[in-house]
Short mmCIF file of C-alpha atoms and ligand atoms in Angstrom, two decimals:
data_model
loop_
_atom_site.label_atom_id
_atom_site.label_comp_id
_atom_site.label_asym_id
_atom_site.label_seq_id
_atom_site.Cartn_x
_atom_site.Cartn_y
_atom_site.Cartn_z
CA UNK A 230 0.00 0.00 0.00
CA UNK A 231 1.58 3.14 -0.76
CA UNK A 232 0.45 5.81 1.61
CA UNK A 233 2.50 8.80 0.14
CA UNK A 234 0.06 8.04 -3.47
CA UNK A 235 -3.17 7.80 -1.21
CA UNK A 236 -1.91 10.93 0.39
CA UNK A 237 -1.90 12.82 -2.65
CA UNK A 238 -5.46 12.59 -3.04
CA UNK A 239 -6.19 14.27 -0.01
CA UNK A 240 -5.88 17.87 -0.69
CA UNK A 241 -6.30 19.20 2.93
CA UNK A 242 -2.79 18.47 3.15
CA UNK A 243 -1.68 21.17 0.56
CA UNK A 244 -0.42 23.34 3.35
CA UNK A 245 -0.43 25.97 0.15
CA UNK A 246 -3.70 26.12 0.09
CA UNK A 247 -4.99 25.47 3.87
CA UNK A 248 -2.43 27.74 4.84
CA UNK A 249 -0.95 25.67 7.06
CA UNK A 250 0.01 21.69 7.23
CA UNK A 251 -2.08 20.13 9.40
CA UNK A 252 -2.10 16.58 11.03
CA UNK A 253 -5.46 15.44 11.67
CA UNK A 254 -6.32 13.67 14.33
CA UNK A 255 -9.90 13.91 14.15
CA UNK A 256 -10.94 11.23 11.89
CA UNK A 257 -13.47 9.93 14.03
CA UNK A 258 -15.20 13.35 13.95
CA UNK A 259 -15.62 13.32 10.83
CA UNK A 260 -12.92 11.97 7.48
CA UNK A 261 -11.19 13.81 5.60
CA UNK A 262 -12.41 14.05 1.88
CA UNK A 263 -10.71 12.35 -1.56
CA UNK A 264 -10.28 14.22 -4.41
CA UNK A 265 -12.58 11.17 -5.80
CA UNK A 266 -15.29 12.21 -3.58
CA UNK A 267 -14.94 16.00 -3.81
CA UNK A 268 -15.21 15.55 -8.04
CA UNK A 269 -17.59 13.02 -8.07
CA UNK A 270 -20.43 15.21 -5.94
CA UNK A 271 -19.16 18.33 -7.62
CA UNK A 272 -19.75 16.33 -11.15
CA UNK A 273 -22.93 15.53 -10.31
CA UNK A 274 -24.11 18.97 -9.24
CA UNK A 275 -23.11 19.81 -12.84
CA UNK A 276 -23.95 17.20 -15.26
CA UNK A 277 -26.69 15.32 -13.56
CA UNK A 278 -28.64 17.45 -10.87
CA UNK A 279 -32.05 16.75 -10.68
CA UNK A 280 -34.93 15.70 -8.11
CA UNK A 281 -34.98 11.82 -8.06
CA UNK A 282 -38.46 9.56 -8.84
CA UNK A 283 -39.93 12.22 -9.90
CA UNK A 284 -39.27 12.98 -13.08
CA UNK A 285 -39.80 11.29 -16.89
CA UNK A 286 -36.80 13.29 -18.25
CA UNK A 287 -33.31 12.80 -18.94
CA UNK A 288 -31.55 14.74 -15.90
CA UNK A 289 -34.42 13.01 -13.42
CA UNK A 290 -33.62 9.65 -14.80
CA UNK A 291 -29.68 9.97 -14.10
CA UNK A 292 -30.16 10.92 -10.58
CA UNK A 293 -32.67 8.44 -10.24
CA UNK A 294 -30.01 5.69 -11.26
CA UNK A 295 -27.13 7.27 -9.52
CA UNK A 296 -29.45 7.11 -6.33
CA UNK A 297 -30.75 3.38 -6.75
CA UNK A 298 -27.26 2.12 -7.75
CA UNK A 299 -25.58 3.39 -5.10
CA UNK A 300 -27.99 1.83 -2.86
CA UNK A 301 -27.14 -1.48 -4.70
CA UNK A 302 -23.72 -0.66 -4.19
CA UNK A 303 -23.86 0.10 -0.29
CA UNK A 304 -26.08 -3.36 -0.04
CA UNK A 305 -22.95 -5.35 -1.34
CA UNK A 306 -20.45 -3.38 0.73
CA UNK A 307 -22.19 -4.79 4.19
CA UNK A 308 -24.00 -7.92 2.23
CA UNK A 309 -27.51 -7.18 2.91
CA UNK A 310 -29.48 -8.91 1.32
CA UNK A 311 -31.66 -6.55 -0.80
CA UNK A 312 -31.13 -3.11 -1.57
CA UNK A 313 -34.63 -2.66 -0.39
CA UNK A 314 -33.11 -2.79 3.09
CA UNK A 315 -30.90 0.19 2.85
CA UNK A 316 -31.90 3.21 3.50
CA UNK A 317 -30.34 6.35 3.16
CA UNK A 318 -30.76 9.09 6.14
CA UNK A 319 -28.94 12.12 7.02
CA UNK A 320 -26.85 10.30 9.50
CA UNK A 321 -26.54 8.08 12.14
CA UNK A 322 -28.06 9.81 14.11
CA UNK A 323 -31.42 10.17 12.25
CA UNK A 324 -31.48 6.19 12.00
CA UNK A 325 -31.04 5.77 15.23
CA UNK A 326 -33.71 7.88 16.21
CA UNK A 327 -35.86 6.41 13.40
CA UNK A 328 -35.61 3.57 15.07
CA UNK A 329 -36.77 4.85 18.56
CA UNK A 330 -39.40 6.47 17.50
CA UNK A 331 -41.00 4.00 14.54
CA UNK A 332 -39.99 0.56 15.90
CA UNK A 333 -39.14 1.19 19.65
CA UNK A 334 -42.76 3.65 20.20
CA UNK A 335 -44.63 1.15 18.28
CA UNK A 336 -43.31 -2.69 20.17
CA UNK A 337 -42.49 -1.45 23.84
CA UNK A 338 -44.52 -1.67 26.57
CA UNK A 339 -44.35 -0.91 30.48
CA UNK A 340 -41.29 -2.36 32.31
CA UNK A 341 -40.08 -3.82 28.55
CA UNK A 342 -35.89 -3.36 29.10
CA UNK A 343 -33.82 -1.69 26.47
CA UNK A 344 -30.22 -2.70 26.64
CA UNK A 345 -27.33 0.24 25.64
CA UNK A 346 -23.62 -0.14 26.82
CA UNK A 347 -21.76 2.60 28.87
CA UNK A 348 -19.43 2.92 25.66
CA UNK A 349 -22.34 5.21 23.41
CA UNK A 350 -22.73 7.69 22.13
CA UNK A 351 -25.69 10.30 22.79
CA UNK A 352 -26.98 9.35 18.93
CA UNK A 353 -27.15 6.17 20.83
CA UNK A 354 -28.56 6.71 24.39
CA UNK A 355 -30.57 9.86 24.27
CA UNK A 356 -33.69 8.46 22.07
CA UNK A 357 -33.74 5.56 24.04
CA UNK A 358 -34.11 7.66 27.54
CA UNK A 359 -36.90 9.63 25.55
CA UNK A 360 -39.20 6.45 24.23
CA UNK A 361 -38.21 4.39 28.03
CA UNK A 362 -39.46 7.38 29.54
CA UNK A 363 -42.46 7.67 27.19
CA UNK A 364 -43.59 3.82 27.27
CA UNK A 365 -42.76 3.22 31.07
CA UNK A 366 -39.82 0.97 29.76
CA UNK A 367 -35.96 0.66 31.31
CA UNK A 368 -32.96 1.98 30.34
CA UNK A 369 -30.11 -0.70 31.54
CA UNK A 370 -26.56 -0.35 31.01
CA UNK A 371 -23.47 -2.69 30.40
CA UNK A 372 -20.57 -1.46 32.46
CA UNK A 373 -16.78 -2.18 31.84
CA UNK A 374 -14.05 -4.06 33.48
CA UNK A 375 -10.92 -2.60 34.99
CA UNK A 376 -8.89 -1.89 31.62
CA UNK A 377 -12.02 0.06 29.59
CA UNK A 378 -13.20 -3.01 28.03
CA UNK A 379 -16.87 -3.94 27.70
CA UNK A 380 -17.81 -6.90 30.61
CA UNK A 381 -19.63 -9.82 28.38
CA UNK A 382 -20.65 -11.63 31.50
CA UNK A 383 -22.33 -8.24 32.50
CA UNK A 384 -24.11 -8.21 29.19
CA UNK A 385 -24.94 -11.80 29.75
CA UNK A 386 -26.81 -11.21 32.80
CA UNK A 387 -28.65 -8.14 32.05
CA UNK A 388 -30.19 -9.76 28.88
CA UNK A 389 -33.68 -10.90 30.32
CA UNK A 390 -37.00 -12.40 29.02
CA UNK A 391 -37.76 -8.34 29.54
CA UNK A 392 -35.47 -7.37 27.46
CA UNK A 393 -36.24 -6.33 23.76
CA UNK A 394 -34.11 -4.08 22.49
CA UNK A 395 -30.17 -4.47 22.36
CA UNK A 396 -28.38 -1.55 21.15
CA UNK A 397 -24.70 -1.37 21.01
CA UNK A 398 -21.65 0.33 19.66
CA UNK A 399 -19.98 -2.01 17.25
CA UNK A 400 -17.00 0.71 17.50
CA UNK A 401 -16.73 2.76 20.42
CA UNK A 402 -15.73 6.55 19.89
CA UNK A 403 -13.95 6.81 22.99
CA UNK A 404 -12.01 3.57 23.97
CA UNK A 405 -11.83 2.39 20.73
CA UNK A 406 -13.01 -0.68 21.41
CA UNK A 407 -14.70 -3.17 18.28
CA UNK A 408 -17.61 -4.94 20.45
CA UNK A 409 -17.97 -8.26 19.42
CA UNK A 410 -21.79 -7.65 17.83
CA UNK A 411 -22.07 -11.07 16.74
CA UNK A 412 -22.38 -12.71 19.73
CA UNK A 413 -24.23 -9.28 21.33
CA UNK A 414 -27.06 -10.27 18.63
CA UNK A 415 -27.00 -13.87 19.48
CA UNK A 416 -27.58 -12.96 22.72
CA UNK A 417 -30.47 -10.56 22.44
CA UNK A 418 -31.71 -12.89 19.40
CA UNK A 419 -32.03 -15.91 22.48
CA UNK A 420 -34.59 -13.92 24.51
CA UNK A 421 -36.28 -12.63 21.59
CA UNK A 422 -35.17 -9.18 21.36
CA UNK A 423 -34.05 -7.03 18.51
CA UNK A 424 -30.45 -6.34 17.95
CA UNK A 425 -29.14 -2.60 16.86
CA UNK A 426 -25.77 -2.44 15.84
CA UNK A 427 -24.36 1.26 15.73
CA UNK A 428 -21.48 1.17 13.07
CA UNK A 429 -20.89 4.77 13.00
CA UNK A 430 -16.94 4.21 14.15
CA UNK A 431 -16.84 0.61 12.31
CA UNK A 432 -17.67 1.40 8.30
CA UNK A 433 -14.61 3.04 7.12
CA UNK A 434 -12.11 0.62 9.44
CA UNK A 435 -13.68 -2.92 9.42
CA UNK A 436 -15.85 -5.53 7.11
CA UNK A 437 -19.21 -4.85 7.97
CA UNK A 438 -21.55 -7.98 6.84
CA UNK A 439 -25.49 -7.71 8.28
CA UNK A 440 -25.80 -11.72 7.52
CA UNK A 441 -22.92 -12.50 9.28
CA UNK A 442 -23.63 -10.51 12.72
CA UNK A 443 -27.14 -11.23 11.95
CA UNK A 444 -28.21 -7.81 13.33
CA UNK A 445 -31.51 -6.51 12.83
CA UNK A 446 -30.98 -2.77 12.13
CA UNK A 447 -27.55 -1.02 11.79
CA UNK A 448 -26.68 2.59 11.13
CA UNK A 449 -23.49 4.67 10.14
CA UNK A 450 -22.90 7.65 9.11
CA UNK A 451 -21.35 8.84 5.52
CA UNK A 452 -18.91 11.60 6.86
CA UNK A 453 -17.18 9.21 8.52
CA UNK A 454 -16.14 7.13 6.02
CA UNK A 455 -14.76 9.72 3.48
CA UNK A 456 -17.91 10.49 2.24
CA UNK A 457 -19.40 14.12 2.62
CA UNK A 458 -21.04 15.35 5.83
CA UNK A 459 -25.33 15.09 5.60
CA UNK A 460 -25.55 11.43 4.16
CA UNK A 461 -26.44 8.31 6.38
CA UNK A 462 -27.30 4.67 6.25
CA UNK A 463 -29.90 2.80 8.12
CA UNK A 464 -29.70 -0.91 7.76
CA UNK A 465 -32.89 -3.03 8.67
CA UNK A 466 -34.12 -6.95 8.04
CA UNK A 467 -36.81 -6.26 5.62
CA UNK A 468 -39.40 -8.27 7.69
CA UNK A 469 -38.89 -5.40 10.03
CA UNK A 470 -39.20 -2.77 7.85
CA UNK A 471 -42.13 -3.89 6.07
CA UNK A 472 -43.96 -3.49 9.30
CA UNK A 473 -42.56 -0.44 9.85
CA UNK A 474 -44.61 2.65 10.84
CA UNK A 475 -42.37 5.98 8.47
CA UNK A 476 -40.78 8.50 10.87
CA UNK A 477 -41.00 11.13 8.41
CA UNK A 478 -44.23 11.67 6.17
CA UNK A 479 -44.48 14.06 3.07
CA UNK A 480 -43.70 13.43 -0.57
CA UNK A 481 -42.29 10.55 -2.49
CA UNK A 482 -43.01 8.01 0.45
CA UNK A 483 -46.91 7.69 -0.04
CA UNK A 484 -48.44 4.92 -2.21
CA UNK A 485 -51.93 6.59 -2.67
CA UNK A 486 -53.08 9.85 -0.79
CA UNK A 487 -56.74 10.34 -0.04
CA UNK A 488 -58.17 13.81 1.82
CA UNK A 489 -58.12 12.08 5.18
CA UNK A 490 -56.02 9.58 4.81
CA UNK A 491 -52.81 7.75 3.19
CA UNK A 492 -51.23 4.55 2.12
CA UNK A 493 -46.96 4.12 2.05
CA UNK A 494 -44.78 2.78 -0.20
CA UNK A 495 -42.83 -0.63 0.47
CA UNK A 496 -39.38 0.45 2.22
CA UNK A 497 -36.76 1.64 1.55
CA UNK A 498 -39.00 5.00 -0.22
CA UNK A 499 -41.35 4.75 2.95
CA UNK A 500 -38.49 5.84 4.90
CA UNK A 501 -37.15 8.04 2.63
CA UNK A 502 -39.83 11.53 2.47
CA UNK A 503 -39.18 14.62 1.22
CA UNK A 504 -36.04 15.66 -1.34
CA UNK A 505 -32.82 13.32 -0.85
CA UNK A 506 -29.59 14.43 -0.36
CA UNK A 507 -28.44 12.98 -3.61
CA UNK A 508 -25.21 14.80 -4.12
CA UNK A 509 -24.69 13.05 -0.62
CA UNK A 510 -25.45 9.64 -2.26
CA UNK A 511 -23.03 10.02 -5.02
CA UNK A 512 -20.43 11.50 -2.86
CA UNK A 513 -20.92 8.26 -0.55
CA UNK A 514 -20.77 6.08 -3.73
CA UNK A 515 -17.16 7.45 -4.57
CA UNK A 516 -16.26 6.88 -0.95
CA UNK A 517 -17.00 3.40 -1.49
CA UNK A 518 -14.94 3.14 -4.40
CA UNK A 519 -11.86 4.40 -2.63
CA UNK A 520 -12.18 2.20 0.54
CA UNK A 521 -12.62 -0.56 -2.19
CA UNK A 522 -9.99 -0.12 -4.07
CA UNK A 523 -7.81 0.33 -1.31
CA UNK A 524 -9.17 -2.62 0.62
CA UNK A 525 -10.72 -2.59 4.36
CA UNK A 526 -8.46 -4.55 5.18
CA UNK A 527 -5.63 -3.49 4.46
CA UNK A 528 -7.09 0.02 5.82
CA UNK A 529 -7.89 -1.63 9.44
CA UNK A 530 -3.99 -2.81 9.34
CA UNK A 531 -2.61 0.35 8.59
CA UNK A 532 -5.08 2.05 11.05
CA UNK A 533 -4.58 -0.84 14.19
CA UNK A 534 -0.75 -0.42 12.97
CA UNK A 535 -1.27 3.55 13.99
CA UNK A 536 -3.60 3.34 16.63
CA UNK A 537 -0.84 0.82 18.63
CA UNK A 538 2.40 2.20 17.98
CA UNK A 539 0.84 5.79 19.61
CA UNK A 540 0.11 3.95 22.34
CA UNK A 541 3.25 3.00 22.60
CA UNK A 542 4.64 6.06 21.64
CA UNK A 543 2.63 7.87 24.83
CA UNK A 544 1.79 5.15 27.44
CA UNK A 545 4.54 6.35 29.72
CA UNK A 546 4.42 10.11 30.01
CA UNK A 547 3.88 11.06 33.33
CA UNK A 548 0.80 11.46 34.72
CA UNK A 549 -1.44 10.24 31.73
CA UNK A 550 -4.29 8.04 32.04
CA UNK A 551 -4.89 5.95 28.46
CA UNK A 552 -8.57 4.92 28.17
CA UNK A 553 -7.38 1.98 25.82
CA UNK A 554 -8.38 -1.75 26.23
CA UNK A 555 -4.88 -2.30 24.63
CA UNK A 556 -6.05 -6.97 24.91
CA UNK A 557 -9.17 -5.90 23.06
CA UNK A 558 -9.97 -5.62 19.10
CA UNK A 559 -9.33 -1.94 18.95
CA UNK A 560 -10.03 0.58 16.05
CA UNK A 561 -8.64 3.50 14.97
CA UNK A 562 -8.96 5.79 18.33
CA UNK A 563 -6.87 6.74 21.33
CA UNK A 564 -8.67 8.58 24.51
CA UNK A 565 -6.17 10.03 27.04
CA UNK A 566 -6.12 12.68 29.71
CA UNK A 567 -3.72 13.86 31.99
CA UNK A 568 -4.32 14.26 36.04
CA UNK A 569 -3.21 17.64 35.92
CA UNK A 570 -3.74 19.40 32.58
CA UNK A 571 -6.85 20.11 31.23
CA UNK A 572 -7.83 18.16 27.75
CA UNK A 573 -8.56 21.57 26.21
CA UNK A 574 -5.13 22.87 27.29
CA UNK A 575 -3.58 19.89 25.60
CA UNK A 576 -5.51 20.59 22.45
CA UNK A 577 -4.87 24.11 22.17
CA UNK A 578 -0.63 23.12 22.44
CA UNK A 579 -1.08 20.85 19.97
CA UNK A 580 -2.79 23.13 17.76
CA UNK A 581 -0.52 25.38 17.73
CA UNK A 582 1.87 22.54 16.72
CA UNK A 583 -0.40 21.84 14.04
CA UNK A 584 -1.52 18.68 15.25
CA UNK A 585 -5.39 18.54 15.20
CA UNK A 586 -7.17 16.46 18.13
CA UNK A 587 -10.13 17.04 19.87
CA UNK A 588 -11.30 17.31 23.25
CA UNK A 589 -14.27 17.04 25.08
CA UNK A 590 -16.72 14.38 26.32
CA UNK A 591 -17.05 13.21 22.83
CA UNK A 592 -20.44 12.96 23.18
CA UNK A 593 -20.22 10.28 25.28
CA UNK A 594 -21.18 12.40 28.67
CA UNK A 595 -22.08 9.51 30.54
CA UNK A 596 -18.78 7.23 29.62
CA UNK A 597 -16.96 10.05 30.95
CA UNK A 598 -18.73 10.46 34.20
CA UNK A 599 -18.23 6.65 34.82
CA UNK A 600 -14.63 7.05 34.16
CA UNK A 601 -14.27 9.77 37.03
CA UNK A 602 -13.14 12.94 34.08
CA UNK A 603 -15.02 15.31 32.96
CA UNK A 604 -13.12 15.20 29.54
CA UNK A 605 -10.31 13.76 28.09
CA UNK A 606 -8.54 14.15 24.48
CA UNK A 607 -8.51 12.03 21.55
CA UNK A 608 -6.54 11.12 18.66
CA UNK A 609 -7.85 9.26 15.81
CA UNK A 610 -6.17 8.02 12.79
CA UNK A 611 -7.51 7.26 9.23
CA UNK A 612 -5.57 6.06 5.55
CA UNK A 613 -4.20 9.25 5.68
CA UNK A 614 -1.89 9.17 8.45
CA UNK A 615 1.45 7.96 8.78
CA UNK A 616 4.12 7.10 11.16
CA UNK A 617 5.50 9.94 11.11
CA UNK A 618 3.05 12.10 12.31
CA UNK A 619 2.62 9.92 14.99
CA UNK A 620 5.76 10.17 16.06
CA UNK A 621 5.64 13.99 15.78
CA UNK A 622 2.17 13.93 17.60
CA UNK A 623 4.23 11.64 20.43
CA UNK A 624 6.84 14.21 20.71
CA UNK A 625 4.78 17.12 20.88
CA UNK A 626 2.24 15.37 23.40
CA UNK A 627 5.23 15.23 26.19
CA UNK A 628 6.21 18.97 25.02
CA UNK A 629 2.75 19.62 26.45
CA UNK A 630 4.06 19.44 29.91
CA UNK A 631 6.97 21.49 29.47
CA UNK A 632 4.92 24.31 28.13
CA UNK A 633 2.67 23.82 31.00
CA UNK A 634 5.48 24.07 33.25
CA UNK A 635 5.37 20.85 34.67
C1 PLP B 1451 -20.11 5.77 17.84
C2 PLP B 1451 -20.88 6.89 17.22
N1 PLP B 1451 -22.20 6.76 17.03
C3 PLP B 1451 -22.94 7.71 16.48
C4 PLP B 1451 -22.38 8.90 16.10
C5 PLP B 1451 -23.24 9.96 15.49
O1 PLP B 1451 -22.83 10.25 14.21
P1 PLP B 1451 -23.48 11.46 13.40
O2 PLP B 1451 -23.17 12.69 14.19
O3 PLP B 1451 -22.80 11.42 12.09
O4 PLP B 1451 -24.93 11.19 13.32
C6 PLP B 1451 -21.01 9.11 16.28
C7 PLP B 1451 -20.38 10.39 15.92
O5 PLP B 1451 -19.34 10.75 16.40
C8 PLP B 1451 -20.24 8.07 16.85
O6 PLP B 1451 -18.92 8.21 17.05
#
C-alpha cells in the first residue's frame, strides 16, 4: 500500500492552500475528503442534478439511477441482502432515532428493558431515555471491566425475558473498542429481542456484513467514512421494515393519498420523504470506491498499525491516564487525559503545533462520568496518516508538559 500516493489525493494536506500543514487527528469526527469524492459530488451537481423519482426526463432519470445504484452498491459493501433494506438518512443519528421512535414507540410496553452499553454515544442513548421514559420501559446499562473493556458476562446477565431491544456500539468513539456484535445479537436474538448495531466508528475501518452478525438494524454515518457530511445509512431486516410505521411523512413516500387519509410505499422510499440528499449519495458512492480499491483490510492494518504504535509512543508520560483496552480488538482511536492538565489545554498546544485532536466528552457524557473525568482528548487516525506524524504527535504530546510548566 503506498500511503504517500493515497496521500496525494487528499488535498487538505496542501499546506499551500490550507495555509498551514495540518495533522489530523480527528478522523473519528468526521474523514477527511478524496479528491474522488470532492469531483464526483461536484460532477454531479453539474452534469446530472435533478430531483430523483420524480421525473420522466433525462436529468431526473440519471439521478434516479445514480441514487438506486448506489444503494445497490452500499447493499454489497455490508452484504444485505436486498437493496430494499438500505436506507439512506442524514446520519446516524437520524437512523437511530428512526428507530426509537417508529420501531421502539410502536413494540415497547411498560417495564419492557432496552439494553445500551456505557461505551455510546448520545446518537445512541438519548432516544432511548426519551421512548423508556415515554412507554414506562428501562434503560439498563453494560458497564466495563478494569482496563475500559466492555464486561460480556455483565451483558450476559442483564439480557432478560424483559429485554427487547439491544443496542450497542460495534466501535466505540472513545475507547476504541470493536464490540464483538455477533455474539451481542446472538444474545439478544435468544430472549427474543431485537439487535441494533451502531457502526458509525466501524464502516470506514472494518468488514461490515449484516448476515454475518445477523443484526436486525444497523446505522453509520457517511462523513465518517470519506464520504461528505449530511448522508447516512440505516440498515434493517426487511421483515422489520415492512412493518414499519415511516418517521417522516411528506412526498415521495406515499403509495396513494386520499383527503383524510394515506397509504406508504414498500421500504426503503417509505423511509425516505421529502427531497434526498443525492449529491450526498453520489459523494458516498465514490467513498466506497476508494475504501474498495484500497481494501478494508488493508485500511484496518494500517489504522490498528497507527492506533498501537501511539500507544506506545505515549503510554509512559507522566501522569497520563490511556482509556485503551490495549487486549481488546481496537479501532482507529486513542482517549487520554492527563491528572493535571486540562484536555482543552492539551488541544490548544497541539494546535498550535499543528496537530489537530479534539477534546471534550465526545459525546459520550455519561462514559466520561463513569470514568471519574469530565473530559479527556482524543486522537484518531484514518488512511491518511502515517508514522511519522505519529511520532511527531508523540513528541509534541510530552512537550505539552513542558509548556505547561510541569
Ligand atoms: C459511535 C458513534 N455513534 C454515532 C455517532 C453519530 O454520528 P453522526 O453525528 O454522524 O450522526 C457518532 C459520531 O461521532 C459516533 O462516534
Amino acid at each position: 500500500m503506498n500511503i504517500e500516493k493515497i496521500r496525494n489525493e487528499f488535498p487538505f494536506l496542501d499546506a499551500e492552500k490550507t495555509g498551514k500543514k495540518v495533522i489530523y487527528l480527528d478522523s473519528a469526527a468526521t474523514s477527511q475528503k478524496p479528491l474522488s469524492v470532492i469531483n464526483a459530488q461536484a460532477d454531479y451537481y453539474k452534469y446530472s442534478n435533478a430531483n430523483p423519482h420524480r421525473g420522466s426526463h433525462y436529468l431526473s432519470w440519471k439521478a434516479t439511477e445514480v441514487y438506486e445504484k448506489t444503494r445497490e452498491k452500499i447493499r454489497n459493501f455490508i452484504n444485505a441482502n436486498r437493496p430494499e433494506e438500505i436506507i439512506y438518512t442524514r446520519n446516524a443519528t437520524e437512523s437511530l432515532n428512526l428507530l426509537a421512535y417508529s420501531y421502539a414507540s410502536e413494540n415497547l410496553k411498560e417495564g419492557d428493558e432496552i439494553l445500551i452499553s456505557i461505551l455510546e454515544h448520545h446518537a445512541n442513548l438519548v432516544p432511548w431515555q426519551r421512548v423508556a421514559k415515554e412507554k414506562g420501559a428501562v434503560l439498563k446499562y453494560v458497564y466495563l471491566n478494569e482496563d475500559f473493556s466492555l464486561d460480556y458476562n455483565q451483558l450476559r446477565d442483564k439480557i432478560t425475558n424483559k429485554t427487547k431491544i439491544v443496542a450497542i456500539t460495534a466501535s466505540s468513539n472513545v475507547t476504541g473498542e470493536m464490540t464483538d456484535v455477533k455474539k451481542i445479537t446472538k444474545l439478544a436474538h435468544e430472549v427474543g429481542a431485537i439487535s441494533i448495531v451502531d457502526a458509525c466508528q466501524l464502516a470506514a475501518h472494518k468488514a461490515i456484513d449484516v448476515k454475518d452478525i445477523d443484526c436486525d438494524f444497523l446505522a453509520f454515518s457517511g462523513h465518517k467514512m470519506y464520504a461528505p457530511l449530511g448522508i447516512g445509512i440505516l440498515f434493517g431486516k426487511y421483515s422489520l421494515l415492512e412493518n414499519l410505521k415511516p418517521y417522516n411523512l411528506g412526498g415521495d413516500m406515499i403509495e396513494y393519498v386520499y383527503e383524510q387519509e394515506s397509504t406508504f410505499a414498500k421500504p426503503a422510499q417509505r423511509f425516505e420523504a421529502g427531497t434526498q440528499d443525492v449529491g450526498g449519495v453520489v459523494g458516498l458512492s465514490a467513498a466506497i470506491d476508494f475504501i474498495n480499491e484500497i481494501g478494508i483490510d488493508n485500511i484496518y492494518e494500517h489504522e490498528n498499525e497507527l492506533v498501537r504504535y501511539a500507544y506506545d509512543l505515549i503510554k509512559d508520560i507522566d501522569n497520563i491516564k490511556i482509556f485503551f483496552p490495549e487486549k481488546r480488538n481496537t479501532g482507529s482511536v486513542l482517549s487520554f487525559a492527563f491528572c493535571d492538565i486540562h484536555p482543552h489545554d492539551i488541544a490548544s498546544i497541539l494546535d498550535m503545533n499543528g496537530i489537530a485532536v479534539r477534546s471534550g466528552h465526545h459525546c459520550a457524557m455519561p462514559l466520561h462520568t463513569y470514568l471519574g473525568v469530565s473530559s479527556t482528548c482524543r486522537a484518531s487516525f484514518a488512511i491518511y496518516n502515517t508514522k511519522e506524524e505519529v511520532e511527531y504527535f508523540a513528541k509534541e504530546l510530552k512537550n505539552v508538559r513542558k509548556v505547561m510548566g510541569l
